[in-house]
Coordinates of C-alpha atoms in Angstrom, one line a residue:
X1 CA -33.3 20.7 -54.1
X2 CA -32.4 24.4 -53.0
X3 CA -28.9 25.8 -52.3
X4 CA -28.2 29.0 -50.5
X5 CA -24.8 30.6 -50.5
X6 CA -23.9 33.5 -48.3
X7 CA -21.2 36.0 -48.9
X8 CA -19.7 39.2 -47.6
X9 CA -18.9 38.4 -44.0
X10 CA -15.7 39.4 -42.4
X11 CA -13.9 41.6 -39.7
X12 CA -15.1 45.2 -39.3
X13 CA -14.6 47.7 -36.7
X14 CA -17.4 48.9 -34.3
X15 CA -19.4 51.5 -36.1
X16 CA -18.7 50.2 -39.5
X17 CA -20.7 48.7 -42.1
X18 CA -20.9 45.4 -43.9
X19 CA -23.2 44.1 -46.8
X20 CA -24.1 40.4 -46.8
X21 CA -25.5 38.6 -49.8
X22 CA -27.2 35.4 -50.3
X23 CA -27.8 33.6 -53.8
X24 CA -30.5 30.9 -53.8
X25 CA -30.7 28.3 -56.5
X26 CA -33.1 25.4 -57.4
X27 CA -36.7 25.0 -57.4
X28 CA -38.2 27.8 -55.4
X29 CA -41.7 28.8 -54.9
X30 CA -42.2 32.4 -56.3
X31 CA -44.1 33.3 -53.2
X32 CA -41.7 32.8 -50.5
X33 CA -39.9 34.6 -47.5
X34 CA -36.2 35.2 -47.4
X35 CA -34.4 36.3 -44.3
X36 CA -31.2 36.4 -42.1
X37 CA -30.7 34.8 -38.8
X38 CA -27.7 34.7 -36.7
X39 CA -26.0 32.8 -34.0
X40 CA -23.6 34.4 -31.5
X41 CA -20.9 32.5 -29.8
X42 CA -22.6 30.6 -27.1
X43 CA -26.1 31.7 -27.9
X44 CA -29.1 30.3 -29.8
X45 CA -29.8 31.2 -33.3
X46 CA -32.0 34.4 -33.6
X47 CA -34.0 36.2 -36.1
X48 CA -32.4 39.3 -37.6
X49 CA -34.6 40.3 -40.5
X50 CA -37.0 38.7 -43.2
X51 CA -38.6 39.9 -46.4
X52 CA -41.4 38.4 -48.2
X53 CA -41.7 38.3 -52.0
X54 CA -44.2 40.9 -51.9
X55 CA -41.8 43.2 -49.9
X56 CA -42.9 42.9 -46.3
X57 CA -40.2 43.2 -44.0
X58 CA -39.6 42.4 -40.3
X59 CA -36.8 43.2 -38.1
X60 CA -35.5 42.2 -34.6
X61 CA -35.8 45.0 -32.3
X62 CA -32.1 44.9 -31.8
X63 CA -31.1 45.9 -35.3
X64 CA -34.0 48.2 -36.4
X65 CA -32.6 51.4 -37.9
X66 CA -29.2 50.0 -38.5
X67 CA -29.8 47.1 -40.8
X68 CA -31.8 46.8 -43.9
X69 CA -33.0 43.9 -45.8
X70 CA -33.7 43.8 -49.5
X71 CA -34.0 41.2 -52.2
X72 CA -33.8 40.8 -55.9
X73 CA -36.5 38.1 -56.6
X74 CA -35.5 37.8 -60.3
X75 CA -32.1 36.6 -59.1
X76 CA -33.4 34.8 -56.0
X77 CA -30.9 37.0 -53.9
X78 CA -31.4 38.6 -50.6
X79 CA -29.2 41.2 -49.0
X80 CA -28.4 42.5 -45.7
X81 CA -27.2 45.9 -45.3
X82 CA -25.5 46.4 -41.9
X83 CA -24.6 49.8 -40.5
X84 CA -23.4 51.2 -37.2
X85 CA -22.1 47.7 -36.1
X86 CA -21.6 46.8 -32.6
X87 CA -19.6 44.1 -30.8
X88 CA -23.1 42.4 -30.2
X89 CA -23.6 41.8 -33.8
X90 CA -20.8 39.4 -33.8
X91 CA -22.1 36.1 -35.0
X92 CA -22.6 33.5 -37.8
X93 CA -25.2 34.9 -40.1
X94 CA -27.2 32.3 -42.0
X95 CA -29.5 32.8 -45.0
X96 CA -33.0 31.3 -45.2
X97 CA -35.7 30.8 -47.5
X98 CA -39.0 29.3 -46.8
X99 CA -42.6 28.7 -48.1
X100 CA -45.6 26.7 -47.4
X101 CA -47.1 24.2 -50.2
X102 CA -48.6 21.0 -48.7
X103 CA -46.0 21.2 -46.1
X104 CA -43.4 23.7 -44.8
X105 CA -40.3 24.0 -47.1
X106 CA -37.4 25.5 -45.3
X107 CA -33.7 25.9 -46.5
X108 CA -30.7 27.4 -44.9
X109 CA -27.1 28.4 -46.1
X110 CA -24.1 27.3 -44.4
X111 CA -23.3 30.7 -42.8
X112 CA -21.0 33.5 -42.9
X113 CA -18.9 34.8 -40.0
X114 CA -19.3 38.6 -39.1
X115 CA -17.0 39.7 -36.5
X116 CA -16.9 43.2 -35.0
X117 CA -14.2 44.3 -33.1
X118 CA -13.7 47.4 -30.8

């Protein structure tokens, strides 16, 4: 079984910065994708950014140039550096890890609240 625990959320002013962390534990395939998703109030969950074990990144257009995803694969930890935060970034942020072997393995953290005030 796999567990993911997010941390680093909180309240920040517009234009500010925040760094999220997610530590994964358990039996995780070395070849995997880790990422961040978010769910604003009243909206669907959406992709923020992903990073493969090979270092390939993917970002939502809305966060390009402002957010940076990184990982420490030895620690099974993924980070999200968020700069230039906007009110629209307010959401619950969820950590994810997934890989394919015979079938799709997909795991989620419980989420951390990020609130951007004006």
